[in-house]
Amino acid sequence: MPRLHARHALLPDGWHEDIVLHIGDDGRIAKIDTGLDGHADWSVPMILPAPVNLHSHAFQRAMAGLTEMRGPDPRDTFWTWRQLMFRFLDRLTPDHVEAIAAQVFVEMLEAGYAAVAEFHYLHHDRGGRPYANPAEMAERIVAAAQDTGIGLTLLPVLYTQGGCDGRPLQGGQQRFGTGADDFALLHEASQRAVTRGHRDARLGVAPHSLRAVSPSDLAAAVALAGDGPIHMHLAEQVAEVDEVSAALGARPTEWLLGNHDVGARWCLIHATQMIPSETRALARTGAVAGLCPITEANLGDGIFDATGFLANEGRFGVGSDSNIHIALFEELAQLEYSQRLRDRGRAILASPTQSAGRRLFTAAATGSAQAAGRASGQIAVGMQADLVGLGTDSVWLCGRTGDRALDTLVFGGHGRDCITDVWSAGRHVVSNGRHARREAVASKFKAVMDDLGSSI
């Protein structure tokens, strides 16, 4: 049984020194000892639970840097970015998607994530023409996860309409669209694909948003989920709130909580346009708020009320969404800084017993694991060995340990540079800060980028 020795480790009850983790053949932590007796297969100065990246659209990584010029509209917004995204995705083939996803997954692992919840909505060929295999694109995501070793929760997206008025999908949206019956077949085929992946891979469902699915289609997707995770965009934009309110007679969060038994299996993405009563109500359901602070800033979504949400014992995790910048520690810093700018204070999300970095990291680790339906997020017996090892003798950490080390990782600007190793369900996928397949994956990615060109 492989053994991992850490001089400092963050366990559920706090920091411990001189810890040995025994990793079973099933990729879970089988035993935790104090003190090394004999040989260790690996030894690291510091070990943390590695979070799940709880929200990703992998293909959008190839768009990074291509949408920062203002168009003819006097004010560029999420909605103009969205039109550019539709144009871009209309050029992607299955081979492109697999190569892009593999590059994204390598970057995630090197950033300290052990797994990803892939919000997968690119199902069909150009013009909405179905592939012979309904899970063609889903299989490419699974193949990329297999190639890179990342843990995967695959979330096939149900997307049935262009807006709350039921208008048909147009242009690039047609590559997303499925009716409820076709989605059931896609979900079944995706389950077969996931089964052929890593044994820790999971399947959920993702009704895209209250704009993109009807109430009856949403109910069908929830029923299809079984005991798996349910992810959905919620209250991301003011225009979305206005459209849903006019069509359904209630604001998005209000309508969802009033019409569905939202609980711990649910993850509501963004939720940047909630009012205080909705923030409190969502927190009390036990659902996870899926926050993507870097993308939310890039798209001008707004600021999630993390202060009010955590005050009501809300649970959250972070993801990289558009993958314009994949950086675990910087997502956490961006979340804290958004609260500081809004409230004009410091250490807003710190608690009386935990520093800001400690509270952000531990909450994100446990919340993202819950959202992905993954037994991880803590270093404890029975949990998946999703672990991130760090060196403490670098110029960036200068030997710091405990909460001061976490604060430095989150706010010091060089957290990623301190990562030495990452394990995903016991798979040692990053060593000396580098993924074993980095060069091979990057070579395929660069070929795809050359093929796609630089304009959309």
Coordinates of C-alpha atoms in Angstrom, one line a residue:
M1 CA 0.0 0.0 0.0
P2 CA 1.7 3.3 -1.1
R3 CA 2.5 5.7 1.7
L4 CA 2.7 9.5 1.6
H5 CA 4.6 11.4 4.3
A6 CA 3.9 15.1 4.9
R7 CA 5.7 17.3 7.5
H8 CA 2.5 19.4 7.7
A9 CA -1.0 18.4 6.7
L10 CA -4.4 20.1 6.9
L11 CA -6.9 17.5 8.3
P12 CA -10.5 18.2 9.1
D13 CA -9.7 19.2 12.7
G14 CA -6.8 21.5 11.8
W15 CA -3.1 21.3 11.1
H16 CA -1.0 18.2 12.0
E17 CA 2.7 17.5 11.8
D18 CA 4.5 14.4 10.6
I19 CA 1.6 12.6 9.0
V20 CA 1.7 9.4 6.9
L21 CA -1.2 8.6 4.5
H22 CA -1.8 5.0 3.3
I23 CA -3.5 5.0 -0.1
G24 CA -5.4 1.9 -1.0
D25 CA -5.8 0.2 -4.3
D26 CA -9.2 1.9 -4.7
G27 CA -7.6 5.3 -4.7
R28 CA -8.9 6.2 -1.2
I29 CA -7.1 7.0 2.0
A30 CA -7.0 3.7 3.9
K31 CA -5.1 4.8 7.0
I32 CA -3.5 7.9 8.6
D33 CA -0.6 7.5 11.0
T34 CA 1.6 9.9 12.9
G35 CA 5.3 9.5 12.4
L36 CA 7.1 7.8 9.6
D37 CA 8.2 4.3 10.4
G38 CA 10.4 3.1 7.5
H39 CA 10.0 3.9 3.8
A40 CA 7.7 6.4 2.3
D41 CA 6.8 6.3 -1.4
W42 CA 6.5 10.1 -1.5
S43 CA 7.5 12.8 1.0
V44 CA 6.3 16.4 0.8
P45 CA 6.7 19.4 3.1
M46 CA 2.9 20.2 3.1
I47 CA -0.2 18.5 2.0
L48 CA -3.7 19.9 1.4
P49 CA -7.0 18.3 0.2
A50 CA -7.2 19.1 -3.5
P51 CA -10.5 20.7 -4.5
V52 CA -12.7 19.9 -7.5
N53 CA -13.1 22.5 -10.2
L54 CA -16.8 22.6 -10.0
H55 CA -17.7 24.4 -13.2
S56 CA -15.9 24.2 -16.5
H57 CA -16.8 24.7 -20.2
A58 CA -13.5 23.2 -21.5
F59 CA -13.8 24.2 -25.1
Q60 CA -13.9 27.9 -24.2
R61 CA -10.2 27.7 -23.2
A62 CA -9.4 28.1 -26.9
M63 CA -11.2 31.5 -26.9
A64 CA -9.0 33.1 -24.2
G65 CA -7.8 36.5 -25.4
L66 CA -10.1 36.6 -28.5
T67 CA -13.0 38.6 -27.1
E68 CA -11.4 41.6 -25.4
M69 CA -12.0 44.1 -28.3
R70 CA -15.2 46.2 -28.2
G71 CA -17.5 45.6 -31.1
P72 CA -19.9 48.1 -32.7
D73 CA -22.2 48.2 -29.7
P74 CA -21.5 51.2 -27.4
R75 CA -21.3 48.9 -24.4
D76 CA -19.9 45.4 -24.5
T77 CA -21.6 42.9 -22.2
F78 CA -22.0 39.2 -21.4
W79 CA -24.6 39.1 -24.2
T80 CA -22.2 40.4 -26.9
W81 CA -19.5 37.9 -25.6
R82 CA -22.1 35.2 -25.9
Q83 CA -22.7 35.8 -29.6
L84 CA -18.9 35.6 -30.2
M85 CA -18.8 32.3 -28.3
F86 CA -21.6 30.9 -30.5
R87 CA -19.6 31.8 -33.6
F88 CA -16.4 30.3 -32.3
L89 CA -17.9 26.9 -31.3
D90 CA -19.4 26.5 -34.7
R91 CA -15.9 25.7 -35.9
L92 CA -15.1 22.9 -33.4
T93 CA -14.8 19.2 -34.3
P94 CA -14.7 16.3 -31.9
D95 CA -10.9 16.1 -32.4
H96 CA -10.6 19.8 -31.5
V97 CA -12.7 19.4 -28.4
E98 CA -10.7 16.4 -27.1
A99 CA -7.4 18.2 -27.5
I100 CA -8.6 21.4 -25.9
A101 CA -10.2 19.5 -23.0
A102 CA -6.9 17.6 -22.4
Q103 CA -5.0 20.9 -22.3
V104 CA -7.5 22.4 -19.9
F105 CA -7.3 19.3 -17.6
V106 CA -3.5 19.4 -17.5
E107 CA -3.7 23.1 -16.5
M108 CA -6.3 22.4 -13.8
L109 CA -4.1 19.6 -12.3
E110 CA -1.0 21.8 -12.3
A111 CA -3.1 24.5 -10.6
G112 CA -4.0 22.2 -7.7
Y113 CA -7.4 20.8 -8.7
A114 CA -7.8 17.0 -8.6
A115 CA -11.1 16.7 -10.4
V116 CA -13.5 18.7 -12.6
A117 CA -17.3 18.9 -13.0
E118 CA -17.5 19.5 -16.7
F119 CA -20.7 21.3 -17.6
H120 CA -20.9 19.8 -21.1
Y121 CA -23.3 21.3 -23.6
L122 CA -21.6 20.9 -27.0
H123 CA -23.5 17.8 -28.2
H124 CA -24.0 18.0 -31.9
D125 CA -22.3 18.8 -35.2
R126 CA -22.7 22.2 -36.9
G127 CA -26.2 23.3 -37.5
G128 CA -27.4 20.9 -34.8
R129 CA -26.9 17.8 -36.9
P130 CA -26.7 14.8 -34.6
Y131 CA -23.7 12.6 -34.6
A132 CA -24.3 8.9 -35.2
N133 CA -23.2 8.3 -31.6
P134 CA -25.2 10.7 -29.4
A135 CA -22.4 10.7 -26.8
E136 CA -19.6 11.5 -29.4
M137 CA -18.6 14.7 -27.7
A138 CA -19.1 13.3 -24.2
E139 CA -16.8 10.4 -25.0
R140 CA -14.1 13.0 -26.1
I141 CA -14.4 14.6 -22.6
V142 CA -14.0 11.3 -21.0
A143 CA -11.0 10.4 -23.2
A144 CA -9.3 13.7 -22.2
A145 CA -9.9 12.9 -18.5
Q146 CA -8.5 9.4 -19.1
D147 CA -5.4 10.8 -20.9
T148 CA -4.6 13.3 -18.1
G149 CA -5.8 11.4 -15.0
I150 CA -8.1 14.0 -13.7
G151 CA -11.2 13.0 -11.8
L152 CA -14.4 13.7 -13.7
T153 CA -18.0 14.4 -13.0
L154 CA -19.6 14.7 -16.4
L155 CA -22.7 16.9 -16.5
P156 CA -24.5 16.6 -19.8
V157 CA -26.5 19.8 -20.4
L158 CA -30.2 19.9 -21.3
Y159 CA -30.8 23.0 -23.5
T160 CA -34.2 23.0 -25.2
Q161 CA -35.2 26.6 -26.0
G162 CA -33.7 30.0 -26.9
G163 CA -35.5 31.8 -24.1
C164 CA -38.4 31.7 -21.7
D165 CA -40.8 32.3 -24.6
G166 CA -39.9 28.9 -26.1
R167 CA -38.3 30.4 -29.2
P168 CA -36.2 27.9 -31.2
L169 CA -32.4 27.7 -31.0
Q170 CA -30.5 29.7 -33.6
G171 CA -27.0 29.6 -35.0
G172 CA -24.4 28.1 -32.6
Q173 CA -27.0 27.3 -30.0
Q174 CA -28.3 24.5 -32.3
R175 CA -25.2 22.4 -31.3
F176 CA -26.5 22.4 -27.7
G177 CA -30.2 21.5 -28.3
T178 CA -32.0 18.4 -27.3
G179 CA -35.6 17.6 -26.5
A180 CA -36.3 15.8 -23.2
D181 CA -36.6 12.4 -24.9
D182 CA -33.4 12.8 -26.9
F183 CA -31.7 14.0 -23.7
A184 CA -32.6 10.8 -21.9
L185 CA -30.8 8.8 -24.7
L186 CA -27.8 11.2 -24.5
H187 CA -27.7 10.7 -20.7
E188 CA -27.8 7.0 -21.1
A189 CA -25.0 7.0 -23.6
S190 CA -23.0 9.4 -21.5
Q191 CA -23.3 6.9 -18.6
R192 CA -21.8 4.2 -20.7
A193 CA -18.9 6.6 -21.6
V194 CA -18.3 7.5 -18.0
T195 CA -18.3 3.8 -17.0
R196 CA -15.4 3.3 -19.4
G197 CA -13.5 6.1 -17.7
H198 CA -11.7 6.1 -14.3
R199 CA -13.6 4.2 -11.6
D200 CA -14.1 7.4 -9.6
A201 CA -15.8 9.2 -12.6
R202 CA -19.4 10.2 -12.0
L203 CA -22.4 11.4 -14.0
G204 CA -24.9 14.1 -13.2
V205 CA -27.3 16.3 -15.1
A206 CA -27.2 20.0 -16.0
P207 CA -30.5 21.7 -17.0
H208 CA -28.8 24.8 -18.4
S209 CA -30.9 27.6 -16.9
L210 CA -34.4 28.7 -16.4
R211 CA -34.1 30.5 -19.8
A212 CA -33.0 27.5 -21.7
V213 CA -35.4 24.8 -20.3
S214 CA -39.1 24.9 -19.8
P215 CA -40.5 24.0 -16.3
S216 CA -41.6 20.6 -17.6
D217 CA -38.2 19.8 -19.1
L218 CA -36.5 20.9 -15.9
A219 CA -38.7 18.4 -14.0
A220 CA -37.7 15.7 -16.4
A221 CA -34.0 16.4 -16.0
V222 CA -34.3 16.4 -12.2
A223 CA -36.0 13.0 -12.3
L224 CA -33.4 11.6 -14.7
A225 CA -30.6 12.6 -12.2
G226 CA -31.5 9.9 -9.8
D227 CA -29.1 10.4 -6.9
G228 CA -26.5 12.2 -9.0
P229 CA -25.5 15.9 -8.9
I230 CA -27.8 18.5 -10.5
H231 CA -26.1 21.7 -11.7
M232 CA -27.7 24.8 -13.2
H233 CA -26.9 28.4 -14.0
L234 CA -29.0 30.7 -11.9
A235 CA -29.5 34.4 -11.7
E236 CA -26.2 35.3 -13.5
Q237 CA -27.4 38.5 -15.4
V238 CA -29.9 41.3 -14.8
A239 CA -31.5 40.6 -18.2
E240 CA -31.9 37.0 -17.3
V241 CA -33.7 37.9 -14.0
D242 CA -36.0 40.2 -15.8
E243 CA -36.9 37.6 -18.5
V244 CA -37.6 34.8 -16.0
S245 CA -39.6 37.1 -13.8
A246 CA -41.8 38.2 -16.6
A247 CA -42.3 34.7 -17.9
L248 CA -42.7 32.7 -14.6
G249 CA -44.0 35.4 -12.3
A250 CA -41.1 35.1 -9.9
R251 CA -37.3 35.9 -9.8
P252 CA -35.2 32.9 -10.8
T253 CA -34.0 31.9 -7.3
E254 CA -37.5 32.5 -5.8
W255 CA -39.1 30.4 -8.5
L256 CA -36.7 27.5 -8.3
L257 CA -36.9 27.2 -4.5
G258 CA -40.7 27.4 -4.7
N259 CA -41.0 24.7 -7.3
H260 CA -38.3 22.2 -6.5
D261 CA -36.9 20.4 -3.5
V262 CA -33.5 22.0 -3.8
G263 CA -31.0 20.4 -1.5
A264 CA -27.4 19.0 -1.1
R265 CA -27.3 17.4 -4.6
W266 CA -27.8 20.8 -6.3
C267 CA -25.2 23.3 -7.4
L268 CA -26.4 26.7 -8.5
I269 CA -23.8 28.4 -10.7
H270 CA -23.0 32.1 -10.4
A271 CA -26.1 33.4 -8.6
T272 CA -24.6 36.9 -8.8
Q273 CA -28.0 38.6 -9.1
M274 CA -29.8 37.5 -5.9
I275 CA -31.4 39.8 -3.4
P276 CA -30.7 39.3 0.3
S277 CA -33.7 37.2 1.0
E278 CA -32.8 34.8 -1.8
T279 CA -29.2 34.6 -0.6
R280 CA -30.4 33.5 2.8
A281 CA -33.0 31.1 1.4
L282 CA -30.5 29.4 -0.9
A283 CA -27.9 29.1 1.8
R284 CA -30.4 27.3 4.1
T285 CA -31.2 24.6 1.5
G286 CA -27.7 23.0 1.8
A287 CA -27.1 23.4 -1.9
V288 CA -23.7 24.6 -3.2
A289 CA -23.2 28.0 -4.8
G290 CA -20.9 27.4 -7.7
L291 CA -18.7 30.5 -8.0
C292 CA -16.3 31.4 -10.8
P293 CA -14.9 34.7 -9.6
I294 CA -12.4 35.2 -12.5
T295 CA -14.9 34.5 -15.2
E296 CA -17.6 36.5 -13.4
A297 CA -15.3 39.5 -13.4
N298 CA -14.3 38.9 -17.0
L299 CA -17.9 38.8 -18.2
G300 CA -19.1 41.6 -15.9
D301 CA -21.6 39.3 -14.2
G302 CA -21.6 41.0 -10.8
I303 CA -20.6 40.2 -7.3
F304 CA -21.9 37.2 -5.4
D305 CA -22.8 38.0 -1.8
A306 CA -20.4 35.6 -0.2
T307 CA -20.6 37.5 3.1
G308 CA -24.4 37.0 3.5
F309 CA -24.3 33.5 2.1
L310 CA -21.6 32.3 4.6
A311 CA -23.3 34.1 7.4
N312 CA -26.2 31.8 6.8
E313 CA -24.0 28.7 6.7
G314 CA -24.0 28.5 2.9
R315 CA -21.7 26.1 1.1
F316 CA -19.7 27.1 -2.0
G317 CA -17.0 25.9 -4.3
V318 CA -15.1 27.5 -7.2
G319 CA -14.6 26.7 -10.8
S320 CA -12.9 28.2 -13.8
D321 CA -16.0 28.4 -16.1
S322 CA -14.7 29.9 -19.4
N323 CA -11.2 28.8 -18.5
I324 CA -9.8 32.2 -19.5
H325 CA -7.4 31.8 -16.6
I326 CA -7.1 28.6 -14.6
A327 CA -5.8 29.4 -11.2
L328 CA -7.2 27.9 -8.0
F329 CA -5.7 30.3 -5.5
E330 CA -6.5 33.3 -7.6
E331 CA -10.1 32.3 -7.8
L332 CA -10.2 32.4 -4.0
A333 CA -8.4 35.7 -3.9
Q334 CA -10.8 37.2 -6.4
L335 CA -13.8 36.1 -4.4
E336 CA -12.4 37.8 -1.2
Y337 CA -11.3 40.9 -3.1
S338 CA -14.8 41.4 -4.6
Q339 CA -16.2 41.5 -1.1
R340 CA -13.5 44.0 0.1
L341 CA -14.2 46.3 -2.9
R342 CA -17.9 46.2 -2.3
D343 CA -17.8 46.5 1.5
R344 CA -14.6 48.7 1.7
G345 CA -13.0 46.5 4.3
R346 CA -10.4 43.8 4.8
A347 CA -10.4 40.1 5.6
I348 CA -14.1 40.1 5.0
L349 CA -14.5 36.3 4.8
A350 CA -12.2 35.5 7.7
S351 CA -13.8 34.1 10.8
P352 CA -12.8 34.5 14.5
T353 CA -11.0 31.2 14.4
Q354 CA -9.8 31.0 10.7
S355 CA -7.9 33.4 8.5
A356 CA -9.4 34.4 5.2
G357 CA -7.2 32.0 3.2
R358 CA -7.9 29.1 5.5
R359 CA -11.7 29.6 5.5
L360 CA -11.8 30.2 1.7
F361 CA -9.8 27.1 0.9
T362 CA -11.4 24.6 3.3
A363 CA -14.9 25.8 2.4
A364 CA -14.2 25.5 -1.3
A365 CA -12.6 22.1 -1.0
T366 CA -15.6 20.6 0.9
G367 CA -18.2 22.5 -1.1
S368 CA -16.8 21.5 -4.5
A369 CA -16.6 17.9 -3.5
Q370 CA -20.2 17.9 -2.5
A371 CA -21.2 19.6 -5.8
A372 CA -19.4 17.0 -7.8
G373 CA -20.8 14.0 -5.8
R374 CA -17.2 13.1 -5.0
A375 CA -15.9 11.6 -1.7
S376 CA -13.1 14.1 -1.3
G377 CA -12.4 17.6 0.0
Q378 CA -10.9 16.4 3.2
I379 CA -7.9 14.4 4.2
A380 CA -9.7 11.6 6.1
V381 CA -9.9 7.8 6.0
G382 CA -12.3 6.6 3.3
M383 CA -12.0 9.8 1.2
Q384 CA -10.5 9.8 -2.3
A385 CA -6.8 10.6 -2.2
D386 CA -7.3 13.9 -3.9
L387 CA -4.2 15.7 -2.6
V388 CA -2.0 18.7 -3.4
G389 CA 1.6 18.7 -2.2
L390 CA 3.5 22.0 -1.7
G391 CA 7.1 23.0 -1.1
T392 CA 7.6 25.5 1.7
D393 CA 11.2 26.4 1.2
S394 CA 10.6 28.6 -1.9
V395 CA 11.0 32.3 -2.0
W396 CA 7.2 32.5 -2.2
L397 CA 6.4 30.7 1.1
C398 CA 9.7 31.2 3.0
G399 CA 9.1 28.3 5.3
R400 CA 5.6 29.4 6.4
T401 CA 3.2 26.8 7.6
G402 CA -0.4 26.7 8.9
D403 CA -2.9 29.4 8.1
R404 CA -0.1 31.8 7.2
A405 CA 1.0 29.5 4.5
L406 CA -2.6 29.3 3.2
D407 CA -2.9 33.1 3.3
T408 CA 0.3 33.4 1.4
L409 CA -0.7 30.8 -1.2
V410 CA -4.1 32.6 -1.8
F411 CA -3.0 36.2 -1.6
G412 CA 0.7 36.2 -2.4
G413 CA 0.3 35.8 -6.1
H414 CA 2.5 32.7 -6.5
G415 CA 0.5 29.9 -5.0
R416 CA 0.7 27.8 -8.1
D417 CA 4.5 28.1 -8.1
C418 CA 4.6 26.3 -4.7
I419 CA 2.7 23.2 -6.0
T420 CA 5.0 20.2 -6.3
D421 CA 2.6 17.2 -6.5
V422 CA -1.0 16.4 -7.2
W423 CA -2.8 13.1 -6.7
S424 CA -6.3 12.4 -8.1
A425 CA -7.9 9.4 -6.5
G426 CA -4.4 8.2 -5.7
R427 CA -3.1 8.8 -9.3
H428 CA 0.1 10.7 -9.0
V429 CA -0.5 13.1 -12.0
V430 CA 1.8 16.0 -11.1
S431 CA 5.4 15.7 -10.0
N432 CA 7.9 18.5 -9.5
G433 CA 5.1 20.9 -10.5
R434 CA 4.7 19.4 -14.0
H435 CA 2.1 17.1 -15.4
A436 CA 3.7 13.9 -16.9
R437 CA 1.9 14.5 -20.2
R438 CA 2.3 18.2 -20.4
E439 CA 4.4 18.4 -23.6
A440 CA 2.4 15.8 -25.6
V441 CA -0.9 17.4 -24.7
A442 CA 0.3 20.9 -25.4
S443 CA 1.6 19.8 -28.8
K444 CA -1.9 18.6 -29.8
F445 CA -3.5 21.8 -28.4
K446 CA -1.2 24.0 -30.4
A447 CA -2.0 22.2 -33.6
V448 CA -5.7 22.7 -32.9
M449 CA -5.1 26.4 -32.3
D450 CA -3.2 26.7 -35.5
D451 CA -6.1 25.0 -37.3
L452 CA -8.7 27.3 -35.7
G453 CA -6.8 30.5 -36.4
S454 CA -6.9 33.6 -34.2
S455 CA -10.2 35.3 -35.2
I456 CA -13.9 34.7 -34.5

